[in-house]
PDB file of C-alpha atoms in Angstrom:
ATOM      1  CA  MET A 735     145.843 280.127 223.576  1.00  0.00           C
ATOM      2  CA  LYS A 736     144.535 282.870 225.843  1.00  0.00           C
ATOM      3  CA  ARG A 737     146.711 285.613 227.317  1.00  0.00           C
ATOM      4  CA  LEU A 738     146.951 286.630 230.976  1.00  0.00           C
ATOM      5  CA  LEU A 739     148.681 289.900 231.831  1.00  0.00           C
ATOM      6  CA  VAL A 740     149.855 289.649 235.445  1.00  0.00           C
ATOM      7  CA  ALA A 741     151.128 292.650 237.420  1.00  0.00           C
ATOM      8  CA  THR A 742     153.811 291.774 239.967  1.00  0.00           C
ATOM      9  CA  ASP A 743     155.841 293.854 242.421  1.00  0.00           C
ATOM     10  CA  PHE A 744     157.874 291.033 244.061  1.00  0.00           C
ATOM     11  CA  SER A 745     156.272 291.652 247.479  1.00  0.00           C
ATOM     12  CA  ALA A 746     154.639 288.960 249.610  1.00  0.00           C
ATOM     13  CA  GLN A 747     151.357 289.976 247.936  1.00  0.00           C
ATOM     14  CA  SER A 748     152.704 288.581 244.669  1.00  0.00           C
ATOM     15  CA  HIS A 749     152.440 284.991 245.951  1.00  0.00           C
ATOM     16  CA  PRO A 750     148.610 284.711 245.869  1.00  0.00           C
ATOM     17  CA  VAL A 751     148.532 286.705 242.616  1.00  0.00           C
ATOM     18  CA  LEU A 752     150.906 284.271 240.919  1.00  0.00           C
ATOM     19  CA  ALA A 753     149.069 281.276 242.394  1.00  0.00           C
ATOM     20  CA  TRP A 754     145.753 282.470 240.953  1.00  0.00           C
ATOM     21  CA  ALA A 755     147.336 283.352 237.632  1.00  0.00           C
ATOM     22  CA  ALA A 756     148.819 279.856 237.454  1.00  0.00           C
ATOM     23  CA  GLN A 757     145.459 278.255 238.250  1.00  0.00           C
ATOM     24  CA  PHE A 758     143.759 280.211 235.456  1.00  0.00           C
ATOM     25  CA  ALA A 759     146.620 279.597 233.008  1.00  0.00           C
ATOM     26  CA  LEU A 760     146.558 275.834 233.515  1.00  0.00           C
ATOM     27  CA  ALA A 761     142.764 275.616 233.312  1.00  0.00           C
ATOM     28  CA  LEU A 762     142.077 277.804 230.278  1.00  0.00           C
ATOM     29  CA  PRO A 763     144.918 277.231 229.043  1.00  0.00           C
ATOM     30  CA  ALA A 764     146.721 280.556 228.710  1.00  0.00           C
ATOM     31  CA  LYS A 765     150.117 282.154 228.336  1.00  0.00           C
ATOM     32  CA  VAL A 766     151.202 284.396 231.214  1.00  0.00           C
ATOM     33  CA  VAL A 767     152.904 287.746 230.675  1.00  0.00           C
ATOM     34  CA  LEU A 768     154.481 289.003 233.903  1.00  0.00           C
ATOM     35  CA  LEU A 769     154.641 292.797 233.998  1.00  0.00           C
ATOM     36  CA  HIS A 770     156.552 294.906 236.504  1.00  0.00           C
ATOM     37  CA  ALA A 771     156.180 298.688 236.281  1.00  0.00           C
ATOM     38  CA  GLN A 772     158.819 300.903 237.864  1.00  0.00           C
ATOM     39  CA  SER A 773     158.392 304.607 238.508  1.00  0.00           C
ATOM     40  CA  ILE A 774     160.444 306.818 236.252  1.00  0.00           C
ATOM     41  CA  ALA A 775     163.359 308.563 237.980  1.00  0.00           C
ATOM     42  CA  TYR A 776     163.406 312.340 237.655  1.00  0.00           C
ATOM     43  CA  PRO A 777     165.693 315.252 238.668  1.00  0.00           C
ATOM     44  CA  ALA A 778     164.563 316.574 242.037  1.00  0.00           C
ATOM     45  CA  THR A 779     164.573 320.178 240.809  1.00  0.00           C
ATOM     46  CA  GLU A 780     162.115 321.272 243.469  1.00  0.00           C
ATOM     47  CA  LEU A 781     164.798 320.683 246.115  1.00  0.00           C
ATOM     48  CA  PRO A 782     167.297 323.435 247.047  1.00  0.00           C
ATOM     49  CA  THR A 783     170.355 321.715 245.597  1.00  0.00           C
ATOM     50  CA  ASP A 784     172.045 320.964 242.294  1.00  0.00           C
ATOM     51  CA  PRO A 785     169.585 318.796 240.283  1.00  0.00           C
ATOM     52  CA  MET A 786     172.542 317.017 238.719  1.00  0.00           C
ATOM     53  CA  VAL A 787     173.500 315.842 242.202  1.00  0.00           C
ATOM     54  CA  MET A 788     170.131 315.395 243.887  1.00  0.00           C
ATOM     55  CA  LEU A 789     168.189 312.787 241.914  1.00  0.00           C
ATOM     56  CA  ALA A 790     165.155 310.713 242.779  1.00  0.00           C
ATOM     57  CA  PRO A 791     166.225 307.140 243.612  1.00  0.00           C
ATOM     58  CA  LEU A 792     166.912 305.118 240.486  1.00  0.00           C
ATOM     59  CA  PRO A 793     165.240 301.700 240.371  1.00  0.00           C
ATOM     60  CA  ASP A 794     167.585 298.746 240.048  1.00  0.00           C
ATOM     61  CA  GLU A 795     166.487 297.383 236.678  1.00  0.00           C
ATOM     62  CA  GLY A 796     168.912 294.486 236.848  1.00  0.00           C
ATOM     63  CA  ALA A 797     167.536 293.268 240.172  1.00  0.00           C
ATOM     64  CA  ALA A 798     163.969 293.718 238.947  1.00  0.00           C
ATOM     65  CA  GLN A 799     164.626 291.703 235.790  1.00  0.00           C
ATOM     66  CA  THR A 800     166.278 288.966 237.846  1.00  0.00           C
ATOM     67  CA  ALA A 801     163.230 288.799 240.120  1.00  0.00           C
ATOM     68  CA  LEU A 802     160.918 288.705 237.087  1.00  0.00           C
ATOM     69  CA  ASP A 803     162.926 285.887 235.522  1.00  0.00           C
ATOM     70  CA  ARG A 804     162.778 283.916 238.770  1.00  0.00           C
ATOM     71  CA  GLN A 805     158.983 284.194 238.922  1.00  0.00           C
ATOM     72  CA  ALA A 806     158.718 283.275 235.237  1.00  0.00           C
ATOM     73  CA  ASP A 807     160.882 280.188 235.772  1.00  0.00           C
ATOM     74  CA  ASP A 808     158.607 279.072 238.631  1.00  0.00           C
ATOM     75  CA  LEU A 809     155.609 279.275 236.291  1.00  0.00           C
ATOM     76  CA  ARG A 810     157.412 277.484 233.467  1.00  0.00           C
ATOM     77  CA  GLN A 811     158.233 274.630 235.834  1.00  0.00           C
ATOM     78  CA  GLN A 812     154.457 274.193 236.229  1.00  0.00           C
ATOM     79  CA  GLY A 813     154.128 273.824 232.458  1.00  0.00           C
ATOM     80  CA  ILE A 814     152.955 277.393 231.819  1.00  0.00           C
ATOM     81  CA  ALA A 815     154.217 279.443 228.874  1.00  0.00           C
ATOM     82  CA  CYS A 816     155.529 282.702 230.293  1.00  0.00           C
ATOM     83  CA  GLU A 817     157.046 285.995 229.131  1.00  0.00           C
ATOM     84  CA  THR A 818     158.261 289.007 231.119  1.00  0.00           C
ATOM     85  CA  ARG A 819     157.951 292.760 230.636  1.00  0.00           C
ATOM     86  CA  LEU A 820     159.845 295.378 232.657  1.00  0.00           C
ATOM     87  CA  VAL A 821     158.645 298.930 231.999  1.00  0.00           C
ATOM     88  CA  SER A 822     159.323 302.382 233.424  1.00  0.00           C
ATOM     89  CA  ASP A 823     155.832 303.759 233.851  1.00  0.00           C
ATOM     90  CA  ASP A 824     152.873 304.088 236.163  1.00  0.00           C
ATOM     91  CA  LEU A 825     151.243 300.667 236.612  1.00  0.00           C
ATOM     92  CA  THR A 826     147.825 301.706 235.349  1.00  0.00           C
ATOM     93  CA  GLU A 827     149.281 303.315 232.241  1.00  0.00           C
ATOM     94  CA  ALA A 828     151.582 300.340 231.644  1.00  0.00           C
ATOM     95  CA  LEU A 829     148.609 297.967 231.771  1.00  0.00           C
ATOM     96  CA  ARG A 830     146.491 300.185 229.519  1.00  0.00           C
ATOM     97  CA  ASP A 831     149.279 300.456 226.957  1.00  0.00           C
ATOM     98  CA  ASP A 832     149.878 296.705 226.971  1.00  0.00           C
ATOM     99  CA  VAL A 833     146.248 295.678 226.457  1.00  0.00           C
ATOM    100  CA  ALA A 834     145.905 298.349 223.757  1.00  0.00           C
ATOM    101  CA  GLU A 835     148.842 296.830 221.874  1.00  0.00           C
ATOM    102  CA  THR A 836     148.112 293.128 222.382  1.00  0.00           C
ATOM    103  CA  PRO A 837     144.743 291.331 222.710  1.00  0.00           C
ATOM    104  CA  THR A 838     144.481 290.235 226.336  1.00  0.00           C
ATOM    105  CA  ASP A 839     141.884 287.955 227.912  1.00  0.00           C
ATOM    106  CA  PHE A 840     142.457 288.755 231.588  1.00  0.00           C
ATOM    107  CA  VAL A 841     144.517 291.136 233.700  1.00  0.00           C
ATOM    108  CA  VAL A 842     145.529 289.795 237.118  1.00  0.00           C
ATOM    109  CA  LEU A 843     146.759 291.987 239.949  1.00  0.00           C
ATOM    110  CA  GLY A 844     146.859 292.105 243.716  1.00  0.00           C
ATOM    111  CA  ARG A 845     145.214 294.377 246.202  1.00  0.00           C
ATOM    112  CA  ARG A 846     146.605 295.022 249.656  1.00  0.00           C
ATOM    113  CA  ALA A 847     144.699 296.774 252.432  1.00  0.00           C
ATOM    114  CA  GLU A 848     145.271 300.522 252.304  1.00  0.00           C
ATOM    115  CA  ALA A 849     144.963 303.229 254.917  1.00  0.00           C
ATOM    116  CA  SER A 850     142.299 304.884 252.768  1.00  0.00           C
ATOM    117  CA  ASP A 851     139.988 301.862 252.889  1.00  0.00           C
ATOM    118  CA  GLY A 852     136.704 303.209 254.203  1.00  0.00           C
ATOM    119  CA  TRP A 853     133.829 305.313 252.885  1.00  0.00           C
ATOM    120  CA  LEU A 854     136.119 307.369 250.646  1.00  0.00           C
ATOM    121  CA  ALA A 855     137.710 304.251 249.168  1.00  0.00           C
ATOM    122  CA  GLN A 856     134.261 302.783 248.562  1.00  0.00           C
ATOM    123  CA  LEU A 857     133.264 305.954 246.725  1.00  0.00           C
ATOM    124  CA  PHE A 858     136.333 306.572 244.573  1.00  0.00           C
ATOM    125  CA  GLY A 859     138.207 303.275 244.926  1.00  0.00           C
ATOM    126  CA  THR A 860     141.797 302.534 245.879  1.00  0.00           C
ATOM    127  CA  SER A 861     144.882 302.583 243.703  1.00  0.00           C
ATOM    128  CA  ALA A 862     144.200 298.954 242.752  1.00  0.00           C
ATOM    129  CA  THR A 863     140.480 299.336 242.067  1.00  0.00           C
ATOM    130  CA  ASP A 864     141.328 302.391 239.967  1.00  0.00           C
ATOM    131  CA  VAL A 865     142.918 299.976 237.491  1.00  0.00           C
ATOM    132  CA  VAL A 866     139.595 298.162 237.110  1.00  0.00           C
ATOM    133  CA  ALA A 867     137.870 301.415 236.194  1.00  0.00           C
ATOM    134  CA  LYS A 868     140.384 302.229 233.468  1.00  0.00           C
ATOM    135  CA  LEU A 869     140.717 298.888 231.674  1.00  0.00           C
ATOM    136  CA  ASN A 870     138.314 297.496 229.084  1.00  0.00           C
ATOM    137  CA  VAL A 871     139.270 293.865 229.698  1.00  0.00           C
ATOM    138  CA  PRO A 872     138.274 291.531 232.548  1.00  0.00           C
ATOM    139  CA  VAL A 873     140.358 292.114 235.687  1.00  0.00           C
ATOM    140  CA  LEU A 874     140.975 289.501 238.380  1.00  0.00           C
ATOM    141  CA  MET A 875     141.684 291.293 241.670  1.00  0.00           C
ATOM    142  CA  VAL A 876     143.438 289.098 244.257  1.00  0.00           C
ATOM    143  CA  PRO A 877     143.407 290.467 247.838  1.00  0.00           C
ATOM    144  CA  ALA A 878     146.435 289.927 250.057  1.00  0.00           C
ATOM    145  CA  GLU A 879     144.336 287.655 252.306  1.00  0.00           C
ATOM    146  CA  ALA A 880     143.090 285.431 249.467  1.00  0.00           C
ATOM    147  CA  SER A 881     143.302 281.671 249.757  1.00  0.00           C
ATOM    148  CA  GLU A 882     145.446 279.973 247.134  1.00  0.00           C
ATOM    149  CA  GLY A 883     143.249 276.865 246.996  1.00  0.00           C
ATOM    150  CA  PRO A 884     141.375 275.589 243.923  1.00  0.00           C
ATOM    151  CA  VAL A 885     138.153 277.219 242.741  1.00  0.00           C
ATOM    152  CA  ARG A 886     135.182 274.989 243.484  1.00  0.00           C
ATOM    153  CA  ARG A 887     132.298 277.477 243.799  1.00  0.00           C
ATOM    154  CA  ILE A 888     131.791 280.703 241.852  1.00  0.00           C
ATOM    155  CA  VAL A 889     129.261 283.355 242.862  1.00  0.00           C
ATOM    156  CA  TYR A 890     128.146 285.590 239.989  1.00  0.00           C
ATOM    157  CA  ALA A 891     126.364 288.799 240.988  1.00  0.00           C
ATOM    158  CA  THR A 892     123.698 289.432 238.370  1.00  0.00           C
ATOM    159  CA  GLN A 893     122.010 292.820 238.213  1.00  0.00           C
ATOM    160  CA  LEU A 894     119.045 291.712 236.064  1.00  0.00           C
ATOM    161  CA  GLU A 895     118.910 295.169 234.507  1.00  0.00           C
ATOM    162  CA  TRP A 896     120.528 294.601 231.084  1.00  0.00           C
ATOM    163  CA  ASP A 897     121.717 291.816 228.820  1.00  0.00           C
ATOM    164  CA  GLU A 898     124.532 289.882 230.518  1.00  0.00           C
ATOM    165  CA  THR A 899     124.509 286.954 228.087  1.00  0.00           C
ATOM    166  CA  ALA A 900     128.076 287.440 226.834  1.00  0.00           C
ATOM    167  CA  VAL A 901     129.534 287.706 230.342  1.00  0.00           C
ATOM    168  CA  LEU A 902     127.500 284.754 231.590  1.00  0.00           C
ATOM    169  CA  ARG A 903     128.769 282.655 228.696  1.00  0.00           C
ATOM    170  CA  GLN A 904     132.357 283.503 229.657  1.00  0.00           C
ATOM    171  CA  THR A 905     131.519 282.738 233.282  1.00  0.00           C
ATOM    172  CA  PHE A 906     130.200 279.264 232.478  1.00  0.00           C
ATOM    173  CA  ASP A 907     133.168 278.575 230.185  1.00  0.00           C
ATOM    174  CA  LEU A 908     135.563 279.585 232.969  1.00  0.00           C
ATOM    175  CA  ALA A 909     133.688 277.498 235.532  1.00  0.00           C
ATOM    176  CA  ARG A 910     133.823 274.479 233.244  1.00  0.00           C
ATOM    177  CA  ALA A 911     137.574 274.905 232.772  1.00  0.00           C
ATOM    178  CA  LEU A 912     138.146 275.263 236.522  1.00  0.00           C
ATOM    179  CA  GLY A 913     135.755 272.451 237.456  1.00  0.00           C
ATOM    180  CA  ALA A 914     133.622 274.810 239.547  1.00  0.00           C
ATOM    181  CA  SER A 915     129.904 275.247 240.171  1.00  0.00           C
ATOM    182  CA  VAL A 916     128.133 278.556 239.516  1.00  0.00           C
ATOM    183  CA  GLN A 917     125.674 280.319 241.802  1.00  0.00           C
ATOM    184  CA  LEU A 918     123.901 283.414 240.465  1.00  0.00           C
ATOM    185  CA  VAL A 919     122.606 285.914 243.012  1.00  0.00           C
ATOM    186  CA  LYS A 920     120.563 289.116 242.674  1.00  0.00           C
ATOM    187  CA  LEU A 921     120.774 291.463 245.662  1.00  0.00           C
ATOM    188  CA  ASN A 922     117.852 293.796 246.308  1.00  0.00           C
ATOM    189  CA  ALA A 923     118.571 296.756 248.571  1.00  0.00           C
ATOM    190  CA  PRO A 924     116.520 299.795 249.643  1.00  0.00           C
ATOM    191  CA  PHE A 925     116.736 302.822 247.349  1.00  0.00           C
ATOM    192  CA  GLU A 926     118.341 300.793 244.557  1.00  0.00           C
ATOM    193  CA  PRO A 927     116.607 301.425 241.205  1.00  0.00           C
ATOM    194  CA  ASN A 928     114.802 298.528 239.567  1.00  0.00           C
ATOM    195  CA  LEU A 929     114.789 299.398 235.872  1.00  0.00           C
ATOM    196  CA  ALA A 930     113.293 296.171 234.522  1.00  0.00           C
ATOM    197  CA  ARG A 931     111.292 293.152 235.616  1.00  0.00           C
ATOM    198  CA  ASP A 932     113.600 290.578 237.189  1.00  0.00           C
ATOM    199  CA  GLU A 933     111.342 287.774 235.981  1.00  0.00           C
ATOM    200  CA  ASP A 934     111.953 288.643 232.324  1.00  0.00           C
ATOM    201  CA  PHE A 935     115.741 288.535 232.680  1.00  0.00           C
ATOM    202  CA  ILE A 936     115.606 285.346 234.753  1.00  0.00           C
ATOM    203  CA  ALA A 937     113.514 283.674 232.044  1.00  0.00           C
ATOM    204  CA  ASP A 938     116.029 284.758 229.385  1.00  0.00           C
ATOM    205  CA  ILE A 939     118.957 283.415 231.404  1.00  0.00           C
ATOM    206  CA  ARG A 940     117.281 280.061 231.957  1.00  0.00           C
ATOM    207  CA  GLN A 941     116.417 279.821 228.257  1.00  0.00           C
ATOM    208  CA  ASN A 942     119.846 280.887 226.960  1.00  0.00           C
ATOM    209  CA  PHE A 943     121.709 278.603 229.364  1.00  0.00           C
ATOM    210  CA  SER A 944     119.304 275.699 229.643  1.00  0.00           C
ATOM    211  CA  GLU A 945     122.175 273.215 229.267  1.00  0.00           C
ATOM    212  CA  GLU A 946     124.174 274.733 232.137  1.00  0.00           C
ATOM    213  CA  SER A 947     123.848 273.663 235.755  1.00  0.00           C
ATOM    214  CA  PHE A 948     123.475 276.630 238.098  1.00  0.00           C
ATOM    215  CA  GLU A 949     121.451 278.038 240.976  1.00  0.00           C
ATOM    216  CA  LEU A 950     119.820 281.479 240.935  1.00  0.00           C
ATOM    217  CA  THR A 951     118.980 283.181 244.216  1.00  0.00           C
ATOM    218  CA  THR A 952     117.345 286.507 245.036  1.00  0.00           C
ATOM    219  CA  ARG A 953     118.330 288.027 248.372  1.00  0.00           C
ATOM    220  CA  GLU A 954     117.287 291.144 250.299  1.00  0.00           C
ATOM    221  CA  ALA A 955     120.080 293.181 251.891  1.00  0.00           C
ATOM    222  CA  ASP A 956     120.742 296.581 253.444  1.00  0.00           C
ATOM    223  CA  THR A 957     123.328 297.289 250.734  1.00  0.00           C
ATOM    224  CA  VAL A 958     124.200 295.452 247.534  1.00  0.00           C
ATOM    225  CA  SER A 959     127.919 295.287 248.294  1.00  0.00           C
ATOM    226  CA  GLY A 960     127.515 294.206 251.915  1.00  0.00           C
ATOM    227  CA  GLY A 961     124.860 291.659 250.997  1.00  0.00           C
ATOM    228  CA  LEU A 962     127.020 290.166 248.258  1.00  0.00           C
ATOM    229  CA  VAL A 963     130.066 289.799 250.500  1.00  0.00           C
ATOM    230  CA  ALA A 964     127.920 288.163 253.202  1.00  0.00           C
ATOM    231  CA  PHE A 965     126.228 285.823 250.700  1.00  0.00           C
ATOM    232  CA  ALA A 966     129.553 284.732 249.217  1.00  0.00           C
ATOM    233  CA  GLU A 967     130.869 283.867 252.675  1.00  0.00           C
ATOM    234  CA  GLU A 968     127.633 282.044 253.530  1.00  0.00           C
ATOM    235  CA  VAL A 969     127.789 279.709 250.511  1.00  0.00           C
ATOM    236  CA  GLY A 970     131.552 279.176 250.707  1.00  0.00           C
ATOM    237  CA  ALA A 971     132.450 280.906 247.444  1.00  0.00           C
ATOM    238  CA  ASP A 972     136.037 280.770 246.206  1.00  0.00           C
ATOM    239  CA  LEU A 973     135.611 283.393 243.474  1.00  0.00           C
ATOM    240  CA  LEU A 974     133.285 286.354 242.935  1.00  0.00           C
ATOM    241  CA  ILE A 975     132.344 287.562 239.464  1.00  0.00           C
ATOM    242  CA  LEU A 976     130.897 291.022 238.881  1.00  0.00           C
ATOM    243  CA  THR A 977     130.069 293.279 235.974  1.00  0.00           C
ATOM    244  CA  SER A 978     130.868 296.969 236.062  1.00  0.00           C
ATOM    245  CA  HIS A 979     130.138 300.086 234.053  1.00  0.00           C
ATOM    246  CA  HIS A 980     132.837 302.753 233.826  1.00  0.00           C
ATOM    247  CA  HIS A 981     131.688 305.736 235.901  1.00  0.00           C
ATOM    248  CA  SER A 982     132.488 309.400 235.467  1.00  0.00           C
ATOM    249  CA  LEU A 983     133.280 311.501 238.546  1.00  0.00           C
ATOM    250  CA  LEU A 984     129.688 312.780 238.628  1.00  0.00           C
ATOM    251  CA  ASP A 985     128.356 309.228 238.334  1.00  0.00           C
ATOM    252  CA  GLN A 986     130.516 308.174 241.295  1.00  0.00           C
ATOM    253  CA  LEU A 987     129.104 310.969 243.450  1.00  0.00           C
ATOM    254  CA  ILE A 988     125.525 310.000 242.586  1.00  0.00           C
ATOM    255  CA  THR A 989     125.759 306.205 242.223  1.00  0.00           C
ATOM    256  CA  PRO A 990     129.163 304.848 243.323  1.00  0.00           C
ATOM    257  CA  SER A 991     130.322 301.734 241.497  1.00  0.00           C
ATOM    258  CA  LYS A 992     129.064 298.584 243.220  1.00  0.00           C
ATOM    259  CA  ALA A 993     132.119 296.743 241.935  1.00  0.00           C
ATOM    260  CA  LYS A 994     134.489 299.125 243.707  1.00  0.00           C
ATOM    261  CA  GLN A 995     132.480 298.878 246.912  1.00  0.00           C
ATOM    262  CA  VAL A 996     132.730 295.091 246.824  1.00  0.00           C
ATOM    263  CA  LEU A 997     136.439 295.105 245.944  1.00  0.00           C
ATOM    264  CA  VAL A 998     137.369 297.119 249.032  1.00  0.00           C
ATOM    265  CA  GLN A 999     135.278 294.903 251.333  1.00  0.00           C
ATOM    266  CA  THR A1000     135.891 291.325 250.260  1.00  0.00           C
ATOM    267  CA  THR A1001     138.843 289.042 250.910  1.00  0.00           C
ATOM    268  CA  LEU A1002     137.795 286.823 247.992  1.00  0.00           C
ATOM    269  CA  PRO A1003     139.452 287.023 244.574  1.00  0.00           C
ATOM    270  CA  THR A1004     137.044 288.959 242.370  1.00  0.00           C
ATOM    271  CA  LEU A1005     136.790 288.922 238.586  1.00  0.00           C
ATOM    272  CA  VAL A1006     135.272 292.087 237.112  1.00  0.00           C
ATOM    273  CA  PHE A1007     133.928 292.088 233.555  1.00  0.00           C
ATOM    274  CA  PRO A1008     133.492 295.543 231.984  1.00  0.00           C
ATOM    275  CA  LEU A1009     130.175 296.452 230.414  1.00  0.00           C
ATOM    276  CA  ALA A1010     129.813 299.127 227.759  1.00  0.00           C
TER     277      ALA A1010
END
């Protein structure tokens, strides 16, 4: 059985996150591990008062565990195996520690609109997209505006620059489990490097997945991220799938991650597979 690690904060944003986690868990099938990370309380020694008196607010662990148990019970009532984890840590670090300790197939978390969304967010990402950059497992990002309906059409953004066979195989397996169709799209934009002949990669994909049913489209666009978001809306996609390389700070300044740019623009749930 596969394992889904699902970050929850008990806000309204948790509802679409849990709905998508449940859909994946039932289709794969998979066990769900609900994780809630609370900030660690610390003495406010920088304030002009007695640090033994002036403390940062302590999280209510009892209330958090009760909320976790309630969400877990809702999933169990749907026939989904579920565990809970309550940790005192930064969310990104809590997720990294968990996947380092236990093999995990997918991480699921939400993304709400942030004040920083704009050119800076597209360059460096938001607090949620930062998680994607630091994890070496597939991450399903569920925006606050995401529909909770079933997945019927998946759009996979292929780059046709390196071997994506392993990720494509996982994509087709996921689509089969969800009962969804797959549409591959390659976006060509001005000033984007073309490191290899598209025709060679397309031929390899068609040969390696000759038994799969899919469409492959090439589209011109002003930007890769904007073109992908527009294409997904045009074809009525329910889920986007991307691949992403981990970028250093210098890489981000020169060639910002396309995955991050898409994640801060789209209202569609987006699954990001890491590439070495």
